[in-house]
Amino acid sequence: MTHARLIDTAAPSAPRGIALVLHGGAARRRPMRVSPTQLSVLRMVPIASRIARAAKGELAVLRLLNSTRGWDAHHTPVDDVRWALQQVADRFGPDLPVGLVGHSLGGRAALLAAGERRVRSAVALNPWVYPTEGRLDLTGRRVLVVHGDHDRVARPTNSASVARDLARTAERVGYVTVEGGKHAMLRRHDVFDGLAADFTTATLLGRRRGGVVGRVLAGEEWVDV
């Protein structure tokens, strides 16, 4: 059973793919339900909107609100992502490709859930991960990890280690270091938001992209911006 919820940002009648946007947020001393107004949830609103604008009506874009705050070992955000994947399959059809976009613990969930059958790509923004969590089989998936070098909450060295491991199986893995970027992604927010939107639309819709995303999809693995 889950208390997770999905909130529409864009819901076209005949989408070509689905973007699921995943929030972060630390745990509390006792389990607490996620509030739509908590800062970690609100930070993902402009990212979801940016993806919807870039998709120009061709993607369904939904924000997932997890069952509880943080990472409950008994029911993790990965379980909520699996629930959300089933919900969107029931609503939009089982064959549409899905892109996961998450921040902090949501970035961790995006990477750990990227092996699910309908997932084609994952974007992890300042992901809070353990350095050994990249030992996954992501055959056929394309992954983008974006991390600010001034993040003092989630270690860039950990996410870089994960990216190296993921590159052993995934079709494409790119790691972008955002100079001066901090954990909340408020400084240089346009870079974080834009990379998430460009990568998601490129991988789900086949859109040709220039700039950083174009370089990553052409095979460049490590990029500084």
JSON list of C-alpha atoms in Angstrom, two decimals:
[
{"chain": "A", "resi": 1, "resn": "MET", "atom": "CA", "xyz": [0.00, 0.00, 0.00]},
{"chain": "A", "resi": 2, "resn": "THR", "atom": "CA", "xyz": [1.24, 3.49, -0.80]},
{"chain": "A", "resi": 3, "resn": "HIS", "atom": "CA", "xyz": [0.20, 7.02, 0.08]},
{"chain": "A", "resi": 4, "resn": "ALA", "atom": "CA", "xyz": [2.11, 8.43, -2.89]},
{"chain": "A", "resi": 5, "resn": "ARG", "atom": "CA", "xyz": [0.38, 10.89, -5.21]},
{"chain": "A", "resi": 6, "resn": "LEU", "atom": "CA", "xyz": [0.83, 12.05, -8.78]},
{"chain": "A", "resi": 7, "resn": "ILE", "atom": "CA", "xyz": [0.32, 15.67, -9.81]},
{"chain": "A", "resi": 8, "resn": "ASP", "atom": "CA", "xyz": [-0.12, 16.60, -13.48]},
{"chain": "A", "resi": 9, "resn": "THR", "atom": "CA", "xyz": [2.04, 19.30, -15.00]},
{"chain": "A", "resi": 10, "resn": "ALA", "atom": "CA", "xyz": [1.09, 18.36, -18.57]},
{"chain": "A", "resi": 11, "resn": "ALA", "atom": "CA", "xyz": [-1.33, 15.64, -19.66]},
{"chain": "A", "resi": 12, "resn": "PRO", "atom": "CA", "xyz": [-1.84, 15.65, -23.44]},
{"chain": "A", "resi": 13, "resn": "SER", "atom": "CA", "xyz": [-4.43, 13.25, -24.81]},
{"chain": "A", "resi": 14, "resn": "ALA", "atom": "CA", "xyz": [-1.92, 11.32, -26.91]},
{"chain": "A", "resi": 15, "resn": "PRO", "atom": "CA", "xyz": [1.59, 11.73, -25.48]},
{"chain": "A", "resi": 16, "resn": "ARG", "atom": "CA", "xyz": [4.61, 10.09, -27.06]},
{"chain": "A", "resi": 17, "resn": "GLY", "atom": "CA", "xyz": [6.28, 9.56, -23.70]},
{"chain": "A", "resi": 18, "resn": "ILE", "atom": "CA", "xyz": [6.09, 10.26, -20.00]},
{"chain": "A", "resi": 19, "resn": "ALA", "atom": "CA", "xyz": [8.37, 12.26, -17.69]},
{"chain": "A", "resi": 20, "resn": "LEU", "atom": "CA", "xyz": [8.16, 11.49, -13.97]},
{"chain": "A", "resi": 21, "resn": "VAL", "atom": "CA", "xyz": [9.66, 14.19, -11.76]},
{"chain": "A", "resi": 22, "resn": "LEU", "atom": "CA", "xyz": [10.88, 13.07, -8.33]},
{"chain": "A", "resi": 23, "resn": "HIS", "atom": "CA", "xyz": [11.53, 15.32, -5.33]},
{"chain": "A", "resi": 24, "resn": "GLY", "atom": "CA", "xyz": [14.07, 15.03, -2.55]},
{"chain": "A", "resi": 25, "resn": "GLY", "atom": "CA", "xyz": [13.74, 15.95, 1.10]},
{"chain": "A", "resi": 26, "resn": "ALA", "atom": "CA", "xyz": [15.25, 14.73, 4.33]},
{"chain": "A", "resi": 27, "resn": "ALA", "atom": "CA", "xyz": [13.54, 12.36, 6.75]},
{"chain": "A", "resi": 28, "resn": "ARG", "atom": "CA", "xyz": [12.08, 13.45, 10.08]},
{"chain": "A", "resi": 29, "resn": "ARG", "atom": "CA", "xyz": [12.30, 11.76, 13.47]},
{"chain": "A", "resi": 30, "resn": "ARG", "atom": "CA", "xyz": [8.96, 10.11, 12.86]},
{"chain": "A", "resi": 31, "resn": "PRO", "atom": "CA", "xyz": [7.45, 9.15, 9.51]},
{"chain": "A", "resi": 32, "resn": "MET", "atom": "CA", "xyz": [5.70, 12.12, 7.93]},
{"chain": "A", "resi": 33, "resn": "ARG", "atom": "CA", "xyz": [3.62, 12.39, 4.78]},
{"chain": "A", "resi": 34, "resn": "VAL", "atom": "CA", "xyz": [5.00, 14.57, 2.04]},
{"chain": "A", "resi": 35, "resn": "SER", "atom": "CA", "xyz": [3.45, 18.01, 1.85]},
{"chain": "A", "resi": 36, "resn": "PRO", "atom": "CA", "xyz": [2.91, 19.64, -1.56]},
{"chain": "A", "resi": 37, "resn": "THR", "atom": "CA", "xyz": [4.27, 22.85, -0.04]},
{"chain": "A", "resi": 38, "resn": "GLN", "atom": "CA", "xyz": [7.57, 21.58, 1.35]},
{"chain": "A", "resi": 39, "resn": "LEU", "atom": "CA", "xyz": [10.56, 23.26, -0.27]},
{"chain": "A", "resi": 40, "resn": "SER", "atom": "CA", "xyz": [12.04, 20.10, -1.78]},
{"chain": "A", "resi": 41, "resn": "VAL", "atom": "CA", "xyz": [8.73, 19.47, -3.54]},
{"chain": "A", "resi": 42, "resn": "LEU", "atom": "CA", "xyz": [8.29, 23.06, -4.71]},
{"chain": "A", "resi": 43, "resn": "ARG", "atom": "CA", "xyz": [11.80, 23.11, -6.17]},
{"chain": "A", "resi": 44, "resn": "MET", "atom": "CA", "xyz": [10.72, 20.50, -8.73]},
{"chain": "A", "resi": 45, "resn": "VAL", "atom": "CA", "xyz": [7.77, 22.57, -10.00]},
{"chain": "A", "resi": 46, "resn": "PRO", "atom": "CA", "xyz": [9.86, 24.75, -12.35]},
{"chain": "A", "resi": 47, "resn": "ILE", "atom": "CA", "xyz": [11.77, 21.70, -13.57]},
{"chain": "A", "resi": 48, "resn": "ALA", "atom": "CA", "xyz": [8.54, 19.91, -14.45]},
{"chain": "A", "resi": 49, "resn": "SER", "atom": "CA", "xyz": [7.28, 23.05, -16.18]},
{"chain": "A", "resi": 50, "resn": "ARG", "atom": "CA", "xyz": [10.53, 23.42, -18.11]},
{"chain": "A", "resi": 51, "resn": "ILE", "atom": "CA", "xyz": [10.25, 19.83, -19.37]},
{"chain": "A", "resi": 52, "resn": "ALA", "atom": "CA", "xyz": [6.62, 20.40, -20.38]},
{"chain": "A", "resi": 53, "resn": "ARG", "atom": "CA", "xyz": [7.51, 23.55, -22.32]},
{"chain": "A", "resi": 54, "resn": "ALA", "atom": "CA", "xyz": [10.40, 21.84, -24.07]},
{"chain": "A", "resi": 55, "resn": "ALA", "atom": "CA", "xyz": [8.20, 18.86, -24.99]},
{"chain": "A", "resi": 56, "resn": "LYS", "atom": "CA", "xyz": [5.65, 21.12, -26.73]},
{"chain": "A", "resi": 57, "resn": "GLY", "atom": "CA", "xyz": [2.68, 18.90, -25.92]},
{"chain": "A", "resi": 58, "resn": "GLU", "atom": "CA", "xyz": [4.35, 15.60, -26.79]},
{"chain": "A", "resi": 59, "resn": "LEU", "atom": "CA", "xyz": [5.10, 14.39, -23.25]},
{"chain": "A", "resi": 60, "resn": "ALA", "atom": "CA", "xyz": [2.93, 13.76, -20.23]},
{"chain": "A", "resi": 61, "resn": "VAL", "atom": "CA", "xyz": [4.78, 15.34, -17.31]},
{"chain": "A", "resi": 62, "resn": "LEU", "atom": "CA", "xyz": [3.83, 14.34, -13.78]},
{"chain": "A", "resi": 63, "resn": "ARG", "atom": "CA", "xyz": [5.34, 15.08, -10.39]},
{"chain": "A", "resi": 64, "resn": "LEU", "atom": "CA", "xyz": [5.45, 12.22, -7.88]},
{"chain": "A", "resi": 65, "resn": "LEU", "atom": "CA", "xyz": [4.86, 13.01, -4.21]},
{"chain": "A", "resi": 66, "resn": "ASN", "atom": "CA", "xyz": [6.34, 10.18, -2.16]},
{"chain": "A", "resi": 67, "resn": "SER", "atom": "CA", "xyz": [4.54, 8.28, 0.58]},
{"chain": "A", "resi": 68, "resn": "THR", "atom": "CA", "xyz": [6.78, 9.69, 3.31]},
{"chain": "A", "resi": 69, "resn": "ARG", "atom": "CA", "xyz": [9.60, 12.16, 3.66]},
{"chain": "A", "resi": 70, "resn": "GLY", "atom": "CA", "xyz": [13.14, 10.90, 3.35]},
{"chain": "A", "resi": 71, "resn": "TRP", "atom": "CA", "xyz": [14.10, 7.28, 2.71]},
{"chain": "A", "resi": 72, "resn": "ASP", "atom": "CA", "xyz": [12.08, 4.80, 4.75]},
{"chain": "A", "resi": 73, "resn": "ALA", "atom": "CA", "xyz": [13.85, 1.44, 4.55]},
{"chain": "A", "resi": 74, "resn": "HIS", "atom": "CA", "xyz": [10.51, -0.39, 4.76]},
{"chain": "A", "resi": 75, "resn": "HIS", "atom": "CA", "xyz": [8.96, 1.48, 1.84]},
{"chain": "A", "resi": 76, "resn": "THR", "atom": "CA", "xyz": [11.45, 3.50, -0.16]},
{"chain": "A", "resi": 77, "resn": "PRO", "atom": "CA", "xyz": [10.91, 6.14, -2.85]},
{"chain": "A", "resi": 78, "resn": "VAL", "atom": "CA", "xyz": [11.86, 3.44, -5.37]},
{"chain": "A", "resi": 79, "resn": "ASP", "atom": "CA", "xyz": [8.67, 1.61, -4.36]},
{"chain": "A", "resi": 80, "resn": "ASP", "atom": "CA", "xyz": [6.75, 4.82, -5.00]},
{"chain": "A", "resi": 81, "resn": "VAL", "atom": "CA", "xyz": [8.34, 5.14, -8.44]},
{"chain": "A", "resi": 82, "resn": "ARG", "atom": "CA", "xyz": [7.26, 1.60, -9.28]},
{"chain": "A", "resi": 83, "resn": "TRP", "atom": "CA", "xyz": [3.74, 2.46, -8.18]},
{"chain": "A", "resi": 84, "resn": "ALA", "atom": "CA", "xyz": [3.81, 5.59, -10.34]},
{"chain": "A", "resi": 85, "resn": "LEU", "atom": "CA", "xyz": [5.02, 3.63, -13.36]},
{"chain": "A", "resi": 86, "resn": "GLN", "atom": "CA", "xyz": [2.03, 1.34, -13.05]},
{"chain": "A", "resi": 87, "resn": "GLN", "atom": "CA", "xyz": [-0.32, 4.29, -12.66]},
{"chain": "A", "resi": 88, "resn": "VAL", "atom": "CA", "xyz": [0.90, 6.04, -15.80]},
{"chain": "A", "resi": 89, "resn": "ALA", "atom": "CA", "xyz": [0.84, 2.76, -17.73]},
{"chain": "A", "resi": 90, "resn": "ASP", "atom": "CA", "xyz": [-2.79, 2.27, -16.78]},
{"chain": "A", "resi": 91, "resn": "ARG", "atom": "CA", "xyz": [-3.63, 5.85, -17.71]},
{"chain": "A", "resi": 92, "resn": "PHE", "atom": "CA", "xyz": [-1.62, 6.45, -20.88]},
{"chain": "A", "resi": 93, "resn": "GLY", "atom": "CA", "xyz": [-0.84, 2.93, -22.09]},
{"chain": "A", "resi": 94, "resn": "PRO", "atom": "CA", "xyz": [1.83, 0.37, -21.23]},
{"chain": "A", "resi": 95, "resn": "ASP", "atom": "CA", "xyz": [4.20, 0.97, -24.13]},
{"chain": "A", "resi": 96, "resn": "LEU", "atom": "CA", "xyz": [5.19, 4.61, -23.77]},
{"chain": "A", "resi": 97, "resn": "PRO", "atom": "CA", "xyz": [8.82, 5.33, -22.83]},
{"chain": "A", "resi": 98, "resn": "VAL", "atom": "CA", "xyz": [9.41, 6.93, -19.46]},
{"chain": "A", "resi": 99, "resn": "GLY", "atom": "CA", "xyz": [12.08, 9.38, -18.34]},
{"chain": "A", "resi": 100, "resn": "LEU", "atom": "CA", "xyz": [12.82, 9.82, -14.64]},
{"chain": "A", "resi": 101, "resn": "VAL", "atom": "CA", "xyz": [14.10, 13.17, -13.34]},
{"chain": "A", "resi": 102, "resn": "GLY", "atom": "CA", "xyz": [14.97, 13.45, -9.66]},
{"chain": "A", "resi": 103, "resn": "HIS", "atom": "CA", "xyz": [16.79, 15.72, -7.21]},
{"chain": "A", "resi": 104, "resn": "SER", "atom": "CA", "xyz": [18.78, 14.61, -4.14]},
{"chain": "A", "resi": 105, "resn": "LEU", "atom": "CA", "xyz": [17.08, 11.48, -2.79]},
{"chain": "A", "resi": 106, "resn": "GLY", "atom": "CA", "xyz": [14.80, 11.74, -5.81]},
{"chain": "A", "resi": 107, "resn": "GLY", "atom": "CA", "xyz": [17.92, 11.51, -7.95]},
{"chain": "A", "resi": 108, "resn": "ARG", "atom": "CA", "xyz": [18.90, 8.39, -6.05]},
{"chain": "A", "resi": 109, "resn": "ALA", "atom": "CA", "xyz": [15.44, 6.93, -6.68]},
{"chain": "A", "resi": 110, "resn": "ALA", "atom": "CA", "xyz": [15.68, 7.81, -10.38]},
{"chain": "A", "resi": 111, "resn": "LEU", "atom": "CA", "xyz": [18.95, 5.91, -10.74]},
{"chain": "A", "resi": 112, "resn": "LEU", "atom": "CA", "xyz": [17.86, 2.90, -8.69]},
{"chain": "A", "resi": 113, "resn": "ALA", "atom": "CA", "xyz": [14.56, 2.64, -10.59]},
{"chain": "A", "resi": 114, "resn": "ALA", "atom": "CA", "xyz": [16.08, 3.21, -14.03]},
{"chain": "A", "resi": 115, "resn": "GLY", "atom": "CA", "xyz": [16.21, -0.51, -14.69]},
{"chain": "A", "resi": 116, "resn": "GLU", "atom": "CA", "xyz": [12.41, -0.81, -14.64]},
{"chain": "A", "resi": 117, "resn": "ARG", "atom": "CA", "xyz": [11.00, -2.06, -17.93]},
{"chain": "A", "resi": 118, "resn": "ARG", "atom": "CA", "xyz": [9.40, 1.13, -19.27]},
{"chain": "A", "resi": 119, "resn": "VAL", "atom": "CA", "xyz": [12.21, 3.50, -18.24]},
{"chain": "A", "resi": 120, "resn": "ARG", "atom": "CA", "xyz": [14.34, 4.75, -21.11]},
{"chain": "A", "resi": 121, "resn": "SER", "atom": "CA", "xyz": [16.33, 7.51, -19.41]},
{"chain": "A", "resi": 122, "resn": "ALA", "atom": "CA", "xyz": [17.14, 9.03, -16.03]},
{"chain": "A", "resi": 123, "resn": "VAL", "atom": "CA", "xyz": [18.39, 12.43, -14.90]},
{"chain": "A", "resi": 124, "resn": "ALA", "atom": "CA", "xyz": [19.85, 12.68, -11.40]},
{"chain": "A", "resi": 125, "resn": "LEU", "atom": "CA", "xyz": [20.32, 16.24, -10.11]},
{"chain": "A", "resi": 126, "resn": "ASN", "atom": "CA", "xyz": [22.67, 16.54, -7.13]},
{"chain": "A", "resi": 127, "resn": "PRO", "atom": "CA", "xyz": [21.82, 12.93, -6.22]},
{"chain": "A", "resi": 128, "resn": "TRP", "atom": "CA", "xyz": [22.36, 11.75, -2.66]},
{"chain": "A", "resi": 129, "resn": "VAL", "atom": "CA", "xyz": [23.86, 8.32, -3.25]},
{"chain": "A", "resi": 130, "resn": "TYR", "atom": "CA", "xyz": [26.29, 5.84, -1.77]},
{"chain": "A", "resi": 131, "resn": "PRO", "atom": "CA", "xyz": [29.38, 5.39, -3.97]},
{"chain": "A", "resi": 132, "resn": "THR", "atom": "CA", "xyz": [28.64, 1.69, -4.55]},
{"chain": "A", "resi": 133, "resn": "GLU", "atom": "CA", "xyz": [25.05, 2.16, -5.79]},
{"chain": "A", "resi": 134, "resn": "GLY", "atom": "CA", "xyz": [25.96, 2.27, -9.47]},
{"chain": "A", "resi": 135, "resn": "ARG", "atom": "CA", "xyz": [26.48, -1.48, -9.73]},
{"chain": "A", "resi": 136, "resn": "LEU", "atom": "CA", "xyz": [23.28, -1.95, -11.69]},
{"chain": "A", "resi": 137, "resn": "ASP", "atom": "CA", "xyz": [22.37, -3.36, -15.06]},
{"chain": "A", "resi": 138, "resn": "LEU", "atom": "CA", "xyz": [21.01, -0.40, -17.03]},
{"chain": "A", "resi": 139, "resn": "THR", "atom": "CA", "xyz": [21.42, -1.92, -20.46]},
{"chain": "A", "resi": 140, "resn": "GLY", "atom": "CA", "xyz": [19.72, 0.26, -23.06]},
{"chain": "A", "resi": 141, "resn": "ARG", "atom": "CA", "xyz": [19.22, 3.23, -20.73]},
{"chain": "A", "resi": 142, "resn": "ARG", "atom": "CA", "xyz": [20.68, 6.70, -21.07]},
{"chain": "A", "resi": 143, "resn": "VAL", "atom": "CA", "xyz": [21.64, 8.50, -17.89]},
{"chain": "A", "resi": 144, "resn": "LEU", "atom": "CA", "xyz": [22.64, 12.05, -17.03]},
{"chain": "A", "resi": 145, "resn": "VAL", "atom": "CA", "xyz": [24.09, 12.97, -13.63]},
{"chain": "A", "resi": 146, "resn": "VAL", "atom": "CA", "xyz": [24.33, 16.69, -12.90]},
{"chain": "A", "resi": 147, "resn": "HIS", "atom": "CA", "xyz": [26.13, 17.80, -9.74]},
{"chain": "A", "resi": 148, "resn": "GLY", "atom": "CA", "xyz": [27.14, 21.20, -8.38]},
{"chain": "A", "resi": 149, "resn": "ASP", "atom": "CA", "xyz": [30.71, 21.35, -7.16]},
{"chain": "A", "resi": 150, "resn": "HIS", "atom": "CA", "xyz": [29.66, 23.39, -4.10]},
{"chain": "A", "resi": 151, "resn": "ASP", "atom": "CA", "xyz": [27.11, 20.81, -2.91]},
{"chain": "A", "resi": 152, "resn": "ARG", "atom": "CA", "xyz": [27.69, 20.23, 0.81]},
{"chain": "A", "resi": 153, "resn": "VAL", "atom": "CA", "xyz": [24.73, 17.87, 1.32]},
{"chain": "A", "resi": 154, "resn": "ALA", "atom": "CA", "xyz": [25.27, 15.21, -1.35]},
{"chain": "A", "resi": 155, "resn": "ARG", "atom": "CA", "xyz": [28.86, 14.39, -2.22]},
{"chain": "A", "resi": 156, "resn": "PRO", "atom": "CA", "xyz": [29.86, 14.86, -5.87]},
{"chain": "A", "resi": 157, "resn": "THR", "atom": "CA", "xyz": [32.57, 12.22, -5.40]},
{"chain": "A", "resi": 158, "resn": "ASN", "atom": "CA", "xyz": [29.88, 9.66, -4.59]},
{"chain": "A", "resi": 159, "resn": "SER", "atom": "CA", "xyz": [27.78, 10.46, -7.65]},
{"chain": "A", "resi": 160, "resn": "ALA", "atom": "CA", "xyz": [30.89, 10.41, -9.86]},
{"chain": "A", "resi": 161, "resn": "SER", "atom": "CA", "xyz": [31.69, 6.92, -8.57]},
{"chain": "A", "resi": 162, "resn": "VAL", "atom": "CA", "xyz": [28.12, 5.83, -9.33]},
{"chain": "A", "resi": 163, "resn": "ALA", "atom": "CA", "xyz": [28.34, 7.27, -12.85]},
{"chain": "A", "resi": 164, "resn": "ARG", "atom": "CA", "xyz": [31.54, 5.33, -13.56]},
{"chain": "A", "resi": 165, "resn": "ASP", "atom": "CA", "xyz": [29.89, 2.09, -12.51]},
{"chain": "A", "resi": 166, "resn": "LEU", "atom": "CA", "xyz": [26.72, 2.78, -14.48]},
{"chain": "A", "resi": 167, "resn": "ALA", "atom": "CA", "xyz": [28.78, 3.38, -17.61]},
{"chain": "A", "resi": 168, "resn": "ARG", "atom": "CA", "xyz": [29.72, -0.31, -17.62]},
{"chain": "A", "resi": 169, "resn": "THR", "atom": "CA", "xyz": [26.21, -1.32, -18.67]},
{"chain": "A", "resi": 170, "resn": "ALA", "atom": "CA", "xyz": [24.16, 1.73, -19.70]},
{"chain": "A", "resi": 171, "resn": "GLU", "atom": "CA", "xyz": [23.93, 2.82, -23.32]},
{"chain": "A", "resi": 172, "resn": "ARG", "atom": "CA", "xyz": [25.13, 6.31, -22.40]},
{"chain": "A", "resi": 173, "resn": "VAL", "atom": "CA", "xyz": [26.16, 7.99, -19.15]},
{"chain": "A", "resi": 174, "resn": "GLY", "atom": "CA", "xyz": [27.10, 11.64, -18.91]},
{"chain": "A", "resi": 175, "resn": "TYR", "atom": "CA", "xyz": [28.33, 13.49, -15.83]},
{"chain": "A", "resi": 176, "resn": "VAL", "atom": "CA", "xyz": [28.03, 17.28, -15.77]},
{"chain": "A", "resi": 177, "resn": "THR", "atom": "CA", "xyz": [29.73, 19.34, -13.07]},
{"chain": "A", "resi": 178, "resn": "VAL", "atom": "CA", "xyz": [28.02, 22.69, -12.49]},
{"chain": "A", "resi": 179, "resn": "GLU", "atom": "CA", "xyz": [30.56, 25.22, -11.28]},
{"chain": "A", "resi": 180, "resn": "GLY", "atom": "CA", "xyz": [29.30, 27.00, -8.17]},
{"chain": "A", "resi": 181, "resn": "GLY", "atom": "CA", "xyz": [26.15, 24.89, -7.99]},
{"chain": "A", "resi": 182, "resn": "LYS", "atom": "CA", "xyz": [24.82, 24.14, -4.51]},
{"chain": "A", "resi": 183, "resn": "HIS", "atom": "CA", "xyz": [22.46, 21.42, -3.32]},
{"chain": "A", "resi": 184, "resn": "ALA", "atom": "CA", "xyz": [19.19, 23.34, -3.62]},
{"chain": "A", "resi": 185, "resn": "MET", "atom": "CA", "xyz": [20.02, 24.23, -7.25]},
{"chain": "A", "resi": 186, "resn": "LEU", "atom": "CA", "xyz": [18.92, 27.83, -6.74]},
{"chain": "A", "resi": 187, "resn": "ARG", "atom": "CA", "xyz": [22.22, 29.24, -7.90]},
{"chain": "A", "resi": 188, "resn": "ARG", "atom": "CA", "xyz": [22.56, 28.52, -11.62]},
{"chain": "A", "resi": 189, "resn": "HIS", "atom": "CA", "xyz": [19.07, 27.06, -11.57]},
{"chain": "A", "resi": 190, "resn": "ASP", "atom": "CA", "xyz": [18.66, 27.65, -15.29]},
{"chain": "A", "resi": 191, "resn": "VAL", "atom": "CA", "xyz": [21.52, 25.24, -15.98]},
{"chain": "A", "resi": 192, "resn": "PHE", "atom": "CA", "xyz": [20.07, 22.45, -13.83]},
{"chain": "A", "resi": 193, "resn": "ASP", "atom": "CA", "xyz": [16.53, 22.94, -15.17]},
{"chain": "A", "resi": 194, "resn": "GLY", "atom": "CA", "xyz": [17.63, 23.23, -18.78]},
{"chain": "A", "resi": 195, "resn": "LEU", "atom": "CA", "xyz": [19.81, 20.12, -18.72]},
{"chain": "A", "resi": 196, "resn": "ALA", "atom": "CA", "xyz": [16.96, 18.07, -17.24]},
{"chain": "A", "resi": 197, "resn": "ALA", "atom": "CA", "xyz": [14.52, 19.30, -19.90]},
{"chain": "A", "resi": 198, "resn": "ASP", "atom": "CA", "xyz": [16.88, 18.92, -22.84]},
{"chain": "A", "resi": 199, "resn": "PHE", "atom": "CA", "xyz": [18.05, 15.43, -21.91]},
{"chain": "A", "resi": 200, "resn": "THR", "atom": "CA", "xyz": [14.54, 14.17, -21.22]},
{"chain": "A", "resi": 201, "resn": "THR", "atom": "CA", "xyz": [13.08, 15.46, -24.48]},
{"chain": "A", "resi": 202, "resn": "ALA", "atom": "CA", "xyz": [16.08, 14.22, -26.45]},
{"chain": "A", "resi": 203, "resn": "THR", "atom": "CA", "xyz": [15.93, 10.70, -25.05]},
{"chain": "A", "resi": 204, "resn": "LEU", "atom": "CA", "xyz": [12.14, 10.30, -25.11]},
{"chain": "A", "resi": 205, "resn": "LEU", "atom": "CA", "xyz": [11.29, 12.16, -28.29]},
{"chain": "A", "resi": 206, "resn": "GLY", "atom": "CA", "xyz": [14.45, 11.82, -30.34]},
{"chain": "A", "resi": 207, "resn": "ARG", "atom": "CA", "xyz": [14.94, 15.58, -30.42]},
{"chain": "A", "resi": 208, "resn": "ARG", "atom": "CA", "xyz": [18.36, 16.68, -31.63]},
{"chain": "A", "resi": 209, "resn": "ARG", "atom": "CA", "xyz": [20.08, 18.82, -29.04]},
{"chain": "A", "resi": 210, "resn": "GLY", "atom": "CA", "xyz": [23.18, 20.94, -29.18]},
{"chain": "A", "resi": 211, "resn": "GLY", "atom": "CA", "xyz": [25.17, 22.25, -26.24]},
{"chain": "A", "resi": 212, "resn": "VAL", "atom": "CA", "xyz": [26.00, 20.07, -23.27]},
{"chain": "A", "resi": 213, "resn": "VAL", "atom": "CA", "xyz": [23.28, 17.47, -23.87]},
{"chain": "A", "resi": 214, "resn": "GLY", "atom": "CA", "xyz": [24.32, 17.11, -27.49]},
{"chain": "A", "resi": 215, "resn": "ARG", "atom": "CA", "xyz": [27.91, 16.54, -26.39]},
{"chain": "A", "resi": 216, "resn": "VAL", "atom": "CA", "xyz": [26.86, 13.91, -23.86]},
{"chain": "A", "resi": 217, "resn": "LEU", "atom": "CA", "xyz": [24.65, 12.04, -26.31]},
{"chain": "A", "resi": 218, "resn": "ALA", "atom": "CA", "xyz": [27.52, 12.12, -28.82]},
{"chain": "A", "resi": 219, "resn": "GLY", "atom": "CA", "xyz": [29.68, 10.27, -26.31]},
{"chain": "A", "resi": 220, "resn": "GLU", "atom": "CA", "xyz": [31.38, 12.88, -24.11]},
{"chain": "A", "resi": 221, "resn": "GLU", "atom": "CA", "xyz": [31.23, 11.49, -20.59]},
{"chain": "A", "resi": 222, "resn": "TRP", "atom": "CA", "xyz": [32.58, 14.30, -18.37]},
{"chain": "A", "resi": 223, "resn": "VAL", "atom": "CA", "xyz": [31.56, 17.92, -18.93]},
{"chain": "A", "resi": 224, "resn": "ASP", "atom": "CA", "xyz": [32.11, 21.05, -16.82]},
{"chain": "A", "resi": 225, "resn": "VAL", "atom": "CA", "xyz": [29.78, 24.05, -17.15]}
]
